[in-house]
PDB file of C-alpha atoms in Angstrom:
ATOM      1  CA  MET B   1     207.973 193.852  49.765  1.00  0.00           C
ATOM      2  CA  ASP B   2     204.469 194.430  48.799  1.00  0.00           C
ATOM      3  CA  ILE B   3     202.794 197.720  48.010  1.00  0.00           C
ATOM      4  CA  ALA B   4     201.460 198.234  51.442  1.00  0.00           C
ATOM      5  CA  ALA B   5     204.977 197.991  53.055  1.00  0.00           C
ATOM      6  CA  ILE B   6     206.478 200.496  50.406  1.00  0.00           C
ATOM      7  CA  LEU B   7     203.498 202.921  51.119  1.00  0.00           C
ATOM      8  CA  SER B   8     204.154 202.656  54.792  1.00  0.00           C
ATOM      9  CA  ILE B   9     207.892 203.621  54.323  1.00  0.00           C
ATOM     10  CA  LEU B  10     207.126 206.417  51.992  1.00  0.00           C
ATOM     11  CA  ASP B  11     204.356 207.770  54.340  1.00  0.00           C
ATOM     12  CA  ALA B  12     206.922 207.657  57.175  1.00  0.00           C
ATOM     13  CA  THR B  13     209.342 209.420  54.854  1.00  0.00           C
ATOM     14  CA  ILE B  14     206.922 212.338  54.357  1.00  0.00           C
ATOM     15  CA  ARG B  15     206.214 212.761  58.084  1.00  0.00           C
ATOM     16  CA  LEU B  16     209.889 212.602  59.044  1.00  0.00           C
ATOM     17  CA  SER B  17     211.103 214.885  56.445  1.00  0.00           C
ATOM     18  CA  THR B  18     208.516 217.548  57.190  1.00  0.00           C
ATOM     19  CA  PRO B  19     210.306 219.389  60.045  1.00  0.00           C
ATOM     20  CA  LEU B  20     213.586 219.134  57.976  1.00  0.00           C
ATOM     21  CA  LEU B  21     211.823 220.733  55.002  1.00  0.00           C
ATOM     22  CA  LEU B  22     210.429 223.707  57.062  1.00  0.00           C
ATOM     23  CA  ALA B  23     213.705 224.262  58.799  1.00  0.00           C
ATOM     24  CA  CYS B  24     215.549 224.078  55.517  1.00  0.00           C
ATOM     25  CA  LEU B  25     213.323 226.586  53.871  1.00  0.00           C
ATOM     26  CA  ALA B  26     213.787 228.775  56.907  1.00  0.00           C
ATOM     27  CA  GLY B  27     217.537 228.759  56.570  1.00  0.00           C
ATOM     28  CA  MET B  28     217.177 229.471  52.909  1.00  0.00           C
ATOM     29  CA  TYR B  29     215.517 232.851  53.471  1.00  0.00           C
ATOM     30  CA  SER B  30     218.241 234.004  56.028  1.00  0.00           C
ATOM     31  CA  GLU B  31     221.242 232.627  54.167  1.00  0.00           C
ATOM     32  CA  ARG B  32     220.188 233.966  50.837  1.00  0.00           C
ATOM     33  CA  ALA B  33     219.984 237.384  52.483  1.00  0.00           C
ATOM     34  CA  GLY B  34     223.512 236.959  53.878  1.00  0.00           C
ATOM     35  CA  ILE B  35     222.786 235.671  57.424  1.00  0.00           C
ATOM     36  CA  PHE B  36     224.357 232.265  58.018  1.00  0.00           C
ATOM     37  CA  ASP B  37     222.056 230.626  60.479  1.00  0.00           C
ATOM     38  CA  ILE B  38     223.455 227.721  62.576  1.00  0.00           C
ATOM     39  CA  GLY B  39     220.785 228.545  65.119  1.00  0.00           C
ATOM     40  CA  LEU B  40     218.070 226.494  63.316  1.00  0.00           C
ATOM     41  CA  GLU B  41     218.189 223.776  65.916  1.00  0.00           C
ATOM     42  CA  GLY B  42     217.689 226.050  68.859  1.00  0.00           C
ATOM     43  CA  LYS B  43     214.778 227.970  67.354  1.00  0.00           C
ATOM     44  CA  MET B  44     212.902 224.723  66.748  1.00  0.00           C
ATOM     45  CA  LEU B  45     213.617 223.380  70.106  1.00  0.00           C
ATOM     46  CA  ALA B  46     212.281 226.565  71.742  1.00  0.00           C
ATOM     47  CA  ALA B  47     209.294 226.544  69.530  1.00  0.00           C
ATOM     48  CA  ALA B  48     208.623 222.948  70.232  1.00  0.00           C
ATOM     49  CA  PHE B  49     208.654 223.718  74.032  1.00  0.00           C
ATOM     50  CA  ALA B  50     206.502 226.690  73.701  1.00  0.00           C
ATOM     51  CA  ALA B  51     203.966 224.934  71.506  1.00  0.00           C
ATOM     52  CA  GLY B  52     203.767 221.765  73.820  1.00  0.00           C
ATOM     53  CA  ALA B  53     203.482 224.000  77.026  1.00  0.00           C
ATOM     54  CA  VAL B  54     200.826 226.237  75.646  1.00  0.00           C
ATOM     55  CA  ALA B  55     198.851 223.416  73.969  1.00  0.00           C
ATOM     56  CA  ALA B  56     199.078 221.532  77.332  1.00  0.00           C
ATOM     57  CA  ILE B  57     197.685 224.468  79.313  1.00  0.00           C
ATOM     58  CA  THR B  58     195.088 225.603  76.813  1.00  0.00           C
ATOM     59  CA  GLY B  59     194.128 222.491  75.223  1.00  0.00           C
ATOM     60  CA  SER B  60     194.377 224.342  71.858  1.00  0.00           C
ATOM     61  CA  ALA B  61     196.730 223.084  69.104  1.00  0.00           C
ATOM     62  CA  TRP B  62     196.377 226.516  67.233  1.00  0.00           C
ATOM     63  CA  LEU B  63     197.429 228.475  70.398  1.00  0.00           C
ATOM     64  CA  GLY B  64     200.193 226.135  70.835  1.00  0.00           C
ATOM     65  CA  LEU B  65     201.305 226.774  67.133  1.00  0.00           C
ATOM     66  CA  LEU B  66     200.932 230.442  67.578  1.00  0.00           C
ATOM     67  CA  ALA B  67     203.019 230.332  70.767  1.00  0.00           C
ATOM     68  CA  GLY B  68     205.743 228.340  69.082  1.00  0.00           C
ATOM     69  CA  MET B  69     205.891 230.840  66.037  1.00  0.00           C
ATOM     70  CA  ALA B  70     206.013 233.668  68.611  1.00  0.00           C
ATOM     71  CA  VAL B  71     208.828 232.213  70.751  1.00  0.00           C
ATOM     72  CA  SER B  72     210.811 231.111  67.520  1.00  0.00           C
ATOM     73  CA  LEU B  73     210.416 234.575  66.113  1.00  0.00           C
ATOM     74  CA  SER B  74     211.663 236.173  69.522  1.00  0.00           C
ATOM     75  CA  THR B  75     214.836 234.116  69.402  1.00  0.00           C
ATOM     76  CA  THR B  76     215.368 234.951  65.868  1.00  0.00           C
ATOM     77  CA  LEU B  77     215.144 238.647  66.505  1.00  0.00           C
ATOM     78  CA  LEU B  78     217.378 238.345  69.303  1.00  0.00           C
ATOM     79  CA  GLN B  79     219.917 236.567  67.071  1.00  0.00           C
ATOM     80  CA  GLY B  80     219.318 239.227  64.513  1.00  0.00           C
ATOM     81  CA  ALA B  81     219.978 242.143  66.882  1.00  0.00           C
ATOM     82  CA  ALA B  82     223.413 240.436  67.543  1.00  0.00           C
ATOM     83  CA  ALA B  83     224.330 239.621  64.075  1.00  0.00           C
ATOM     84  CA  ILE B  84     222.736 242.429  61.924  1.00  0.00           C
ATOM     85  CA  THR B  85     222.417 245.477  64.450  1.00  0.00           C
ATOM     86  CA  LEU B  86     225.439 244.849  66.529  1.00  0.00           C
ATOM     87  CA  LYS B  87     227.377 243.217  63.761  1.00  0.00           C
ATOM     88  CA  GLY B  88     228.408 240.364  65.767  1.00  0.00           C
ATOM     89  CA  ASN B  89     229.782 237.052  64.454  1.00  0.00           C
ATOM     90  CA  GLN B  90     226.813 235.157  62.956  1.00  0.00           C
ATOM     91  CA  LEU B  91     228.089 231.690  63.734  1.00  0.00           C
ATOM     92  CA  ILE B  92     228.456 232.583  67.355  1.00  0.00           C
ATOM     93  CA  ALA B  93     225.192 234.045  67.676  1.00  0.00           C
ATOM     94  CA  GLY B  94     223.551 230.928  66.204  1.00  0.00           C
ATOM     95  CA  VAL B  95     225.507 228.780  68.634  1.00  0.00           C
ATOM     96  CA  ALA B  96     224.394 231.037  71.607  1.00  0.00           C
ATOM     97  CA  ILE B  97     220.752 230.519  70.478  1.00  0.00           C
ATOM     98  CA  ASN B  98     221.295 226.766  70.345  1.00  0.00           C
ATOM     99  CA  MET B  99     222.744 226.663  73.824  1.00  0.00           C
ATOM    100  CA  LEU B 100     220.270 229.028  75.265  1.00  0.00           C
ATOM    101  CA  ALA B 101     217.233 227.017  73.864  1.00  0.00           C
ATOM    102  CA  ALA B 102     218.668 223.647  75.194  1.00  0.00           C
ATOM    103  CA  GLY B 103     219.187 225.136  78.678  1.00  0.00           C
ATOM    104  CA  MET B 104     216.057 227.178  78.938  1.00  0.00           C
ATOM    105  CA  THR B 105     213.612 224.457  77.638  1.00  0.00           C
ATOM    106  CA  THR B 106     214.824 221.962  80.295  1.00  0.00           C
ATOM    107  CA  PHE B 107     214.820 224.533  83.150  1.00  0.00           C
ATOM    108  CA  LEU B 108     211.418 225.803  82.377  1.00  0.00           C
ATOM    109  CA  GLY B 109     209.851 222.670  81.825  1.00  0.00           C
ATOM    110  CA  GLN B 110     211.126 221.371  85.075  1.00  0.00           C
ATOM    111  CA  THR B 111     210.075 224.406  86.836  1.00  0.00           C
ATOM    112  CA  TRP B 112     206.652 224.676  85.495  1.00  0.00           C
ATOM    113  CA  PHE B 113     205.486 221.136  85.199  1.00  0.00           C
ATOM    114  CA  SER B 114     208.017 218.980  87.412  1.00  0.00           C
ATOM    115  CA  GLN B 115     208.149 216.143  84.872  1.00  0.00           C
ATOM    116  CA  GLY B 116     211.971 216.013  84.262  1.00  0.00           C
ATOM    117  CA  GLY B 117     211.690 218.918  81.727  1.00  0.00           C
ATOM    118  CA  ARG B 118     208.817 217.333  79.695  1.00  0.00           C
ATOM    119  CA  THR B 119     205.419 219.090  79.280  1.00  0.00           C
ATOM    120  CA  PRO B 120     202.293 217.051  80.256  1.00  0.00           C
ATOM    121  CA  PRO B 121     200.758 214.761  77.516  1.00  0.00           C
ATOM    122  CA  LEU B 122     198.490 216.568  75.281  1.00  0.00           C
ATOM    123  CA  GLN B 123     194.692 215.923  75.547  1.00  0.00           C
ATOM    124  CA  PRO B 124     192.490 215.687  72.395  1.00  0.00           C
ATOM    125  CA  GLY B 125     192.276 219.135  70.752  1.00  0.00           C
ATOM    126  CA  GLY B 126     195.662 220.009  72.069  1.00  0.00           C
ATOM    127  CA  ARG B 127     197.489 218.350  69.135  1.00  0.00           C
ATOM    128  CA  PHE B 128     196.649 218.356  65.357  1.00  0.00           C
ATOM    129  CA  GLU B 129     194.926 215.303  64.032  1.00  0.00           C
ATOM    130  CA  PRO B 130     195.558 213.578  60.569  1.00  0.00           C
ATOM    131  CA  ILE B 131     193.400 214.990  57.834  1.00  0.00           C
ATOM    132  CA  THR B 132     191.492 212.745  55.499  1.00  0.00           C
ATOM    133  CA  LEU B 133     191.327 214.248  52.060  1.00  0.00           C
ATOM    134  CA  PRO B 134     188.097 214.177  50.031  1.00  0.00           C
ATOM    135  CA  PHE B 135     187.269 210.736  48.468  1.00  0.00           C
ATOM    136  CA  ALA B 136     190.188 209.113  50.238  1.00  0.00           C
ATOM    137  CA  ASN B 137     188.041 206.441  51.769  1.00  0.00           C
ATOM    138  CA  GLU B 138     186.086 205.765  48.562  1.00  0.00           C
ATOM    139  CA  LEU B 139     189.210 205.370  46.517  1.00  0.00           C
ATOM    140  CA  ALA B 140     191.260 203.387  49.042  1.00  0.00           C
ATOM    141  CA  GLY B 141     190.010 200.160  47.327  1.00  0.00           C
ATOM    142  CA  ILE B 142     191.407 200.928  43.898  1.00  0.00           C
ATOM    143  CA  PRO B 143     194.756 199.212  43.281  1.00  0.00           C
ATOM    144  CA  ILE B 144     197.938 201.200  43.203  1.00  0.00           C
ATOM    145  CA  LEU B 145     196.510 204.797  42.508  1.00  0.00           C
ATOM    146  CA  GLY B 146     193.819 204.600  45.024  1.00  0.00           C
ATOM    147  CA  GLN B 147     196.064 203.220  47.744  1.00  0.00           C
ATOM    148  CA  ILE B 148     198.669 205.856  46.888  1.00  0.00           C
ATOM    149  CA  TYR B 149     195.962 208.716  47.298  1.00  0.00           C
ATOM    150  CA  ALA B 150     194.387 207.313  50.416  1.00  0.00           C
ATOM    151  CA  ASP B 151     197.405 205.993  52.228  1.00  0.00           C
ATOM    152  CA  LEU B 152     200.234 208.196  51.004  1.00  0.00           C
ATOM    153  CA  ILE B 153     198.777 211.562  49.928  1.00  0.00           C
ATOM    154  CA  SER B 154     195.934 211.723  52.489  1.00  0.00           C
ATOM    155  CA  GLY B 155     196.131 211.311  56.162  1.00  0.00           C
ATOM    156  CA  HIS B 156     198.701 213.770  57.205  1.00  0.00           C
ATOM    157  CA  TYR B 157     198.782 216.651  59.563  1.00  0.00           C
ATOM    158  CA  ILE B 158     197.831 220.002  58.150  1.00  0.00           C
ATOM    159  CA  LEU B 159     201.588 221.216  58.907  1.00  0.00           C
ATOM    160  CA  VAL B 160     202.763 218.495  56.407  1.00  0.00           C
ATOM    161  CA  TYR B 161     200.723 220.025  53.711  1.00  0.00           C
ATOM    162  CA  ILE B 162     201.951 223.589  54.665  1.00  0.00           C
ATOM    163  CA  ALA B 163     205.538 222.480  54.552  1.00  0.00           C
ATOM    164  CA  PHE B 164     205.132 221.102  50.956  1.00  0.00           C
ATOM    165  CA  ILE B 165     203.139 224.050  49.798  1.00  0.00           C
ATOM    166  CA  MET B 166     205.903 226.379  51.081  1.00  0.00           C
ATOM    167  CA  VAL B 167     208.322 224.852  48.528  1.00  0.00           C
ATOM    168  CA  PRO B 168     206.586 226.416  45.329  1.00  0.00           C
ATOM    169  CA  VAL B 169     205.742 229.464  47.331  1.00  0.00           C
ATOM    170  CA  THR B 170     209.384 229.948  48.320  1.00  0.00           C
ATOM    171  CA  ALA B 171     210.534 229.369  44.667  1.00  0.00           C
ATOM    172  CA  PHE B 172     208.121 231.953  43.451  1.00  0.00           C
ATOM    173  CA  VAL B 173     209.053 234.511  46.211  1.00  0.00           C
ATOM    174  CA  LEU B 174     212.724 234.065  45.581  1.00  0.00           C
ATOM    175  CA  TYR B 175     212.757 234.031  41.798  1.00  0.00           C
ATOM    176  CA  ARG B 176     209.687 235.854  40.722  1.00  0.00           C
ATOM    177  CA  THR B 177     209.183 238.860  43.159  1.00  0.00           C
ATOM    178  CA  ARG B 178     210.721 241.919  43.723  1.00  0.00           C
ATOM    179  CA  PHE B 179     211.323 241.074  47.297  1.00  0.00           C
ATOM    180  CA  GLY B 180     213.018 237.947  46.429  1.00  0.00           C
ATOM    181  CA  LEU B 181     215.201 239.647  43.852  1.00  0.00           C
ATOM    182  CA  ARG B 182     216.421 242.143  46.587  1.00  0.00           C
ATOM    183  CA  LEU B 183     216.751 239.469  49.245  1.00  0.00           C
ATOM    184  CA  ARG B 184     219.153 237.424  46.944  1.00  0.00           C
ATOM    185  CA  ALA B 185     220.877 240.581  45.814  1.00  0.00           C
ATOM    186  CA  VAL B 186     221.525 241.460  49.546  1.00  0.00           C
ATOM    187  CA  GLY B 187     223.151 237.996  49.987  1.00  0.00           C
ATOM    188  CA  GLU B 188     225.477 238.603  47.006  1.00  0.00           C
ATOM    189  CA  ASN B 189     226.154 242.143  47.089  1.00  0.00           C
ATOM    190  CA  PRO B 190     224.936 244.295  49.705  1.00  0.00           C
ATOM    191  CA  LYS B 191     226.857 247.348  48.641  1.00  0.00           C
ATOM    192  CA  ALA B 192     225.279 247.362  45.339  1.00  0.00           C
ATOM    193  CA  VAL B 193     221.784 247.058  46.952  1.00  0.00           C
ATOM    194  CA  ASP B 194     222.585 249.807  49.418  1.00  0.00           C
ATOM    195  CA  THR B 195     223.795 252.103  46.477  1.00  0.00           C
ATOM    196  CA  ALA B 196     220.337 251.488  44.856  1.00  0.00           C
ATOM    197  CA  GLY B 197     218.647 253.063  47.968  1.00  0.00           C
ATOM    198  CA  ILE B 198     217.506 249.827  49.398  1.00  0.00           C
ATOM    199  CA  SER B 199     218.120 249.273  53.204  1.00  0.00           C
ATOM    200  CA  VAL B 200     220.251 246.237  53.766  1.00  0.00           C
ATOM    201  CA  VAL B 201     219.353 246.116  57.333  1.00  0.00           C
ATOM    202  CA  LYS B 202     215.669 246.180  56.655  1.00  0.00           C
ATOM    203  CA  GLN B 203     215.790 243.546  53.964  1.00  0.00           C
ATOM    204  CA  ARG B 204     217.732 241.183  56.292  1.00  0.00           C
ATOM    205  CA  TYR B 205     215.418 241.610  59.076  1.00  0.00           C
ATOM    206  CA  GLN B 206     212.585 240.796  56.901  1.00  0.00           C
ATOM    207  CA  ALA B 207     214.284 237.649  55.758  1.00  0.00           C
ATOM    208  CA  ILE B 208     215.034 236.431  59.265  1.00  0.00           C
ATOM    209  CA  ILE B 209     211.556 237.158  60.356  1.00  0.00           C
ATOM    210  CA  ILE B 210     210.264 234.592  57.697  1.00  0.00           C
ATOM    211  CA  THR B 211     212.996 232.236  59.055  1.00  0.00           C
ATOM    212  CA  GLY B 212     211.620 232.616  62.609  1.00  0.00           C
ATOM    213  CA  LEU B 213     208.098 231.893  61.566  1.00  0.00           C
ATOM    214  CA  LEU B 214     208.950 228.850  59.634  1.00  0.00           C
ATOM    215  CA  CYS B 215     211.251 227.441  62.316  1.00  0.00           C
ATOM    216  CA  GLY B 216     208.275 228.001  64.634  1.00  0.00           C
ATOM    217  CA  VAL B 217     206.195 225.813  62.551  1.00  0.00           C
ATOM    218  CA  ALA B 218     208.779 223.132  62.175  1.00  0.00           C
ATOM    219  CA  GLY B 219     209.294 223.160  66.010  1.00  0.00           C
ATOM    220  CA  ALA B 220     205.631 223.131  66.765  1.00  0.00           C
ATOM    221  CA  TYR B 221     205.309 219.944  64.514  1.00  0.00           C
ATOM    222  CA  PHE B 222     207.548 217.931  66.895  1.00  0.00           C
ATOM    223  CA  SER B 223     205.508 218.519  69.847  1.00  0.00           C
ATOM    224  CA  ILE B 224     201.743 219.047  68.904  1.00  0.00           C
ATOM    225  CA  ALA B 225     201.596 217.145  65.711  1.00  0.00           C
ATOM    226  CA  GLN B 226     204.205 214.169  65.385  1.00  0.00           C
ATOM    227  CA  GLY B 227     204.307 214.099  69.315  1.00  0.00           C
ATOM    228  CA  SER B 228     201.914 214.548  72.033  1.00  0.00           C
ATOM    229  CA  GLY B 229     203.915 216.898  74.154  1.00  0.00           C
ATOM    230  CA  PHE B 230     207.390 218.266  74.637  1.00  0.00           C
ATOM    231  CA  GLY B 231     210.400 216.087  75.559  1.00  0.00           C
ATOM    232  CA  ASN B 232     213.951 216.908  76.363  1.00  0.00           C
ATOM    233  CA  ASN B 233     215.841 217.733  73.231  1.00  0.00           C
ATOM    234  CA  MET B 234     213.308 216.234  70.994  1.00  0.00           C
ATOM    235  CA  THR B 235     214.474 217.869  67.911  1.00  0.00           C
ATOM    236  CA  ALA B 236     217.538 215.678  68.213  1.00  0.00           C
ATOM    237  CA  GLY B 237     219.769 217.488  65.775  1.00  0.00           C
ATOM    238  CA  LYS B 238     217.382 217.933  63.032  1.00  0.00           C
ATOM    239  CA  GLY B 239     218.268 221.567  62.706  1.00  0.00           C
ATOM    240  CA  TYR B 240     221.837 220.517  61.892  1.00  0.00           C
ATOM    241  CA  ILE B 241     220.655 218.014  59.362  1.00  0.00           C
ATOM    242  CA  ALA B 242     218.135 220.692  57.737  1.00  0.00           C
ATOM    243  CA  LEU B 243     221.366 222.987  57.445  1.00  0.00           C
ATOM    244  CA  ALA B 244     223.224 220.112  55.771  1.00  0.00           C
ATOM    245  CA  ALA B 245     220.299 219.569  53.447  1.00  0.00           C
ATOM    246  CA  LEU B 246     220.424 223.251  52.600  1.00  0.00           C
ATOM    247  CA  ILE B 247     224.033 223.077  51.619  1.00  0.00           C
ATOM    248  CA  PHE B 248     223.461 219.797  49.674  1.00  0.00           C
ATOM    249  CA  ALA B 249     220.605 221.501  47.768  1.00  0.00           C
ATOM    250  CA  LYS B 250     222.898 224.490  47.046  1.00  0.00           C
ATOM    251  CA  TRP B 251     220.192 226.877  48.481  1.00  0.00           C
ATOM    252  CA  LYS B 252     217.553 226.005  45.965  1.00  0.00           C
ATOM    253  CA  PRO B 253     213.954 225.311  47.072  1.00  0.00           C
ATOM    254  CA  VAL B 254     213.038 222.167  44.852  1.00  0.00           C
ATOM    255  CA  PRO B 255     216.387 220.307  45.381  1.00  0.00           C
ATOM    256  CA  ALA B 256     216.030 221.170  49.034  1.00  0.00           C
ATOM    257  CA  MET B 257     212.600 219.407  49.126  1.00  0.00           C
ATOM    258  CA  PHE B 258     214.092 216.262  47.352  1.00  0.00           C
ATOM    259  CA  THR B 259     217.189 216.340  49.881  1.00  0.00           C
ATOM    260  CA  CYS B 260     214.967 216.490  52.786  1.00  0.00           C
ATOM    261  CA  LEU B 261     212.819 213.632  51.447  1.00  0.00           C
ATOM    262  CA  LEU B 262     216.046 211.611  51.073  1.00  0.00           C
ATOM    263  CA  PHE B 263     217.156 212.352  54.714  1.00  0.00           C
ATOM    264  CA  GLY B 264     213.586 211.494  55.757  1.00  0.00           C
ATOM    265  CA  PHE B 265     213.661 208.080  53.921  1.00  0.00           C
ATOM    266  CA  LEU B 266     216.857 207.171  55.717  1.00  0.00           C
ATOM    267  CA  ASP B 267     215.314 208.078  58.958  1.00  0.00           C
ATOM    268  CA  ALA B 268     212.165 205.896  58.114  1.00  0.00           C
ATOM    269  CA  LEU B 269     214.504 203.259  56.882  1.00  0.00           C
ATOM    270  CA  GLN B 270     216.409 202.970  60.206  1.00  0.00           C
ATOM    271  CA  ILE B 271     213.241 202.596  62.180  1.00  0.00           C
ATOM    272  CA  ARG B 272     212.126 199.689  59.987  1.00  0.00           C
ATOM    273  CA  LEU B 273     215.363 198.045  60.033  1.00  0.00           C
ATOM    274  CA  GLN B 274     215.610 197.931  63.935  1.00  0.00           C
ATOM    275  CA  GLY B 275     215.652 194.346  65.038  1.00  0.00           C
ATOM    276  CA  ALA B 276     217.010 193.318  61.685  1.00  0.00           C
ATOM    277  CA  GLN B 277     219.806 190.487  61.455  1.00  0.00           C
ATOM    278  CA  LEU B 278     222.773 190.270  59.445  1.00  0.00           C
ATOM    279  CA  GLY B 279     224.418 186.863  59.023  1.00  0.00           C
ATOM    280  CA  GLY B 280     222.204 185.464  61.948  1.00  0.00           C
ATOM    281  CA  VAL B 281     223.438 188.295  64.271  1.00  0.00           C
ATOM    282  CA  GLU B 282     221.242 191.118  65.225  1.00  0.00           C
ATOM    283  CA  ILE B 283     222.415 194.524  64.332  1.00  0.00           C
ATOM    284  CA  PRO B 284     222.717 196.833  67.374  1.00  0.00           C
ATOM    285  CA  VAL B 285     219.942 199.280  67.666  1.00  0.00           C
ATOM    286  CA  GLN B 286     222.588 202.242  67.932  1.00  0.00           C
ATOM    287  CA  ALA B 287     224.253 201.199  64.838  1.00  0.00           C
ATOM    288  CA  ILE B 288     220.925 201.476  62.881  1.00  0.00           C
ATOM    289  CA  GLN B 289     219.845 204.713  64.547  1.00  0.00           C
ATOM    290  CA  ALA B 290     223.212 206.335  63.637  1.00  0.00           C
ATOM    291  CA  LEU B 291     222.541 205.313  59.997  1.00  0.00           C
ATOM    292  CA  PRO B 292     220.918 208.581  58.679  1.00  0.00           C
ATOM    293  CA  TYR B 293     223.679 210.686  60.378  1.00  0.00           C
ATOM    294  CA  VAL B 294     226.425 208.559  58.821  1.00  0.00           C
ATOM    295  CA  LEU B 295     224.827 208.753  55.443  1.00  0.00           C
ATOM    296  CA  THR B 296     224.415 212.404  55.782  1.00  0.00           C
ATOM    297  CA  VAL B 297     228.082 212.855  56.171  1.00  0.00           C
ATOM    298  CA  ILE B 298     228.838 210.503  53.323  1.00  0.00           C
ATOM    299  CA  LEU B 299     226.461 212.314  51.082  1.00  0.00           C
ATOM    300  CA  LEU B 300     228.000 215.836  52.007  1.00  0.00           C
ATOM    301  CA  ALA B 301     231.621 214.542  51.833  1.00  0.00           C
ATOM    302  CA  GLY B 302     231.287 212.591  48.641  1.00  0.00           C
ATOM    303  CA  PHE B 303     228.475 213.673  46.423  1.00  0.00           C
ATOM    304  CA  ILE B 304     227.907 217.442  47.158  1.00  0.00           C
ATOM    305  CA  GLY B 305     230.387 218.699  44.611  1.00  0.00           C
ATOM    306  CA  LYS B 306     231.228 222.286  44.740  1.00  0.00           C
ATOM    307  CA  ALA B 307     228.557 224.304  46.707  1.00  0.00           C
ATOM    308  CA  VAL B 308     229.165 228.079  46.705  1.00  0.00           C
ATOM    309  CA  GLY B 309     227.007 229.915  49.142  1.00  0.00           C
ATOM    310  CA  PRO B 310     225.830 233.600  49.063  1.00  0.00           C
ATOM    311  CA  LYS B 311     229.024 235.594  48.553  1.00  0.00           C
ATOM    312  CA  ALA B 312     228.168 238.038  51.321  1.00  0.00           C
ATOM    313  CA  GLY B 313     226.927 235.289  53.677  1.00  0.00           C
ATOM    314  CA  GLY B 314     228.400 235.540  57.128  1.00  0.00           C
ATOM    315  CA  VAL B 315     229.704 239.169  56.625  1.00  0.00           C
ATOM    316  CA  ALA B 316     228.091 241.928  58.636  1.00  0.00           C
ATOM    317  CA  TYR B 317     227.314 244.986  56.432  1.00  0.00           C
ATOM    318  CA  THR B 318     228.642 248.383  57.443  1.00  0.00           C
ATOM    319  CA  LYS B 319     227.100 251.223  55.345  1.00  0.00           C
ATOM    320  CA  GLU B 320     229.890 253.508  53.980  1.00  0.00           C
ATOM    321  CA  ARG B 321     229.747 257.225  54.555  1.00  0.00           C
TER     322      ARG B 321
END
């Protein structure tokens, strides 16, 4: 395999791991605050539809992105009202969000656009275009380093760069700021935080607001960056894989990035392996497409080791009087 083929796979790895990374970081904020979020998939799907619909109508990718973030934030606050204010079961609230998003996106898509639940194909300006970094074209002729810069680092959508910038930002926020310290404390011992005079409810709402915004960016990536419009169930379970990556990385930002890159690599590999033969017999496409999901289960079951989540995760907090 030559350098061009390797860079091609790694380039696809970065693109495919981007929504996983955004959703994984989103889940990290809520779960570190003690809110288990199984609704990442639903938030991304709702955001993908909103972004695709608004971008198709207005012809603006940025308005589509804002719409996706707004819808994702709305679903997050709805989930938060059920799980934090009303002290409902967090897992059921997340499942409800997933079911609501799956049904509503198809229904609204068919009602508004009459294209089988899809949004119209986006015109130029309605989706983000790849960005060429400075000097990428000039350095492309330099072997190895120039090729890496031109073909692997340069040429991605702006949302890709935002996703990877959010890794050090999240690490700084969680481990170097007062907000992060309080957020982690709420997820471990909310009673102690409450005793110190800090509002547990406010802290948890602040965490899920960040979760909603990041899920909005992740969902918008599907329809107005990677794709050129919304399609039914286009997130295809990526929210669940992001949740698995979050557990595999043990709720830490940098390991989460490498885990998402691993899952993105497996996804890129299955695309490249389609049509491959084993012993003269072509491997069924379905078997290759299932490869990332099978390996996800194997990795989680066999290599994760002991993963202990936030101690107060999944437990509604009731203030003692």
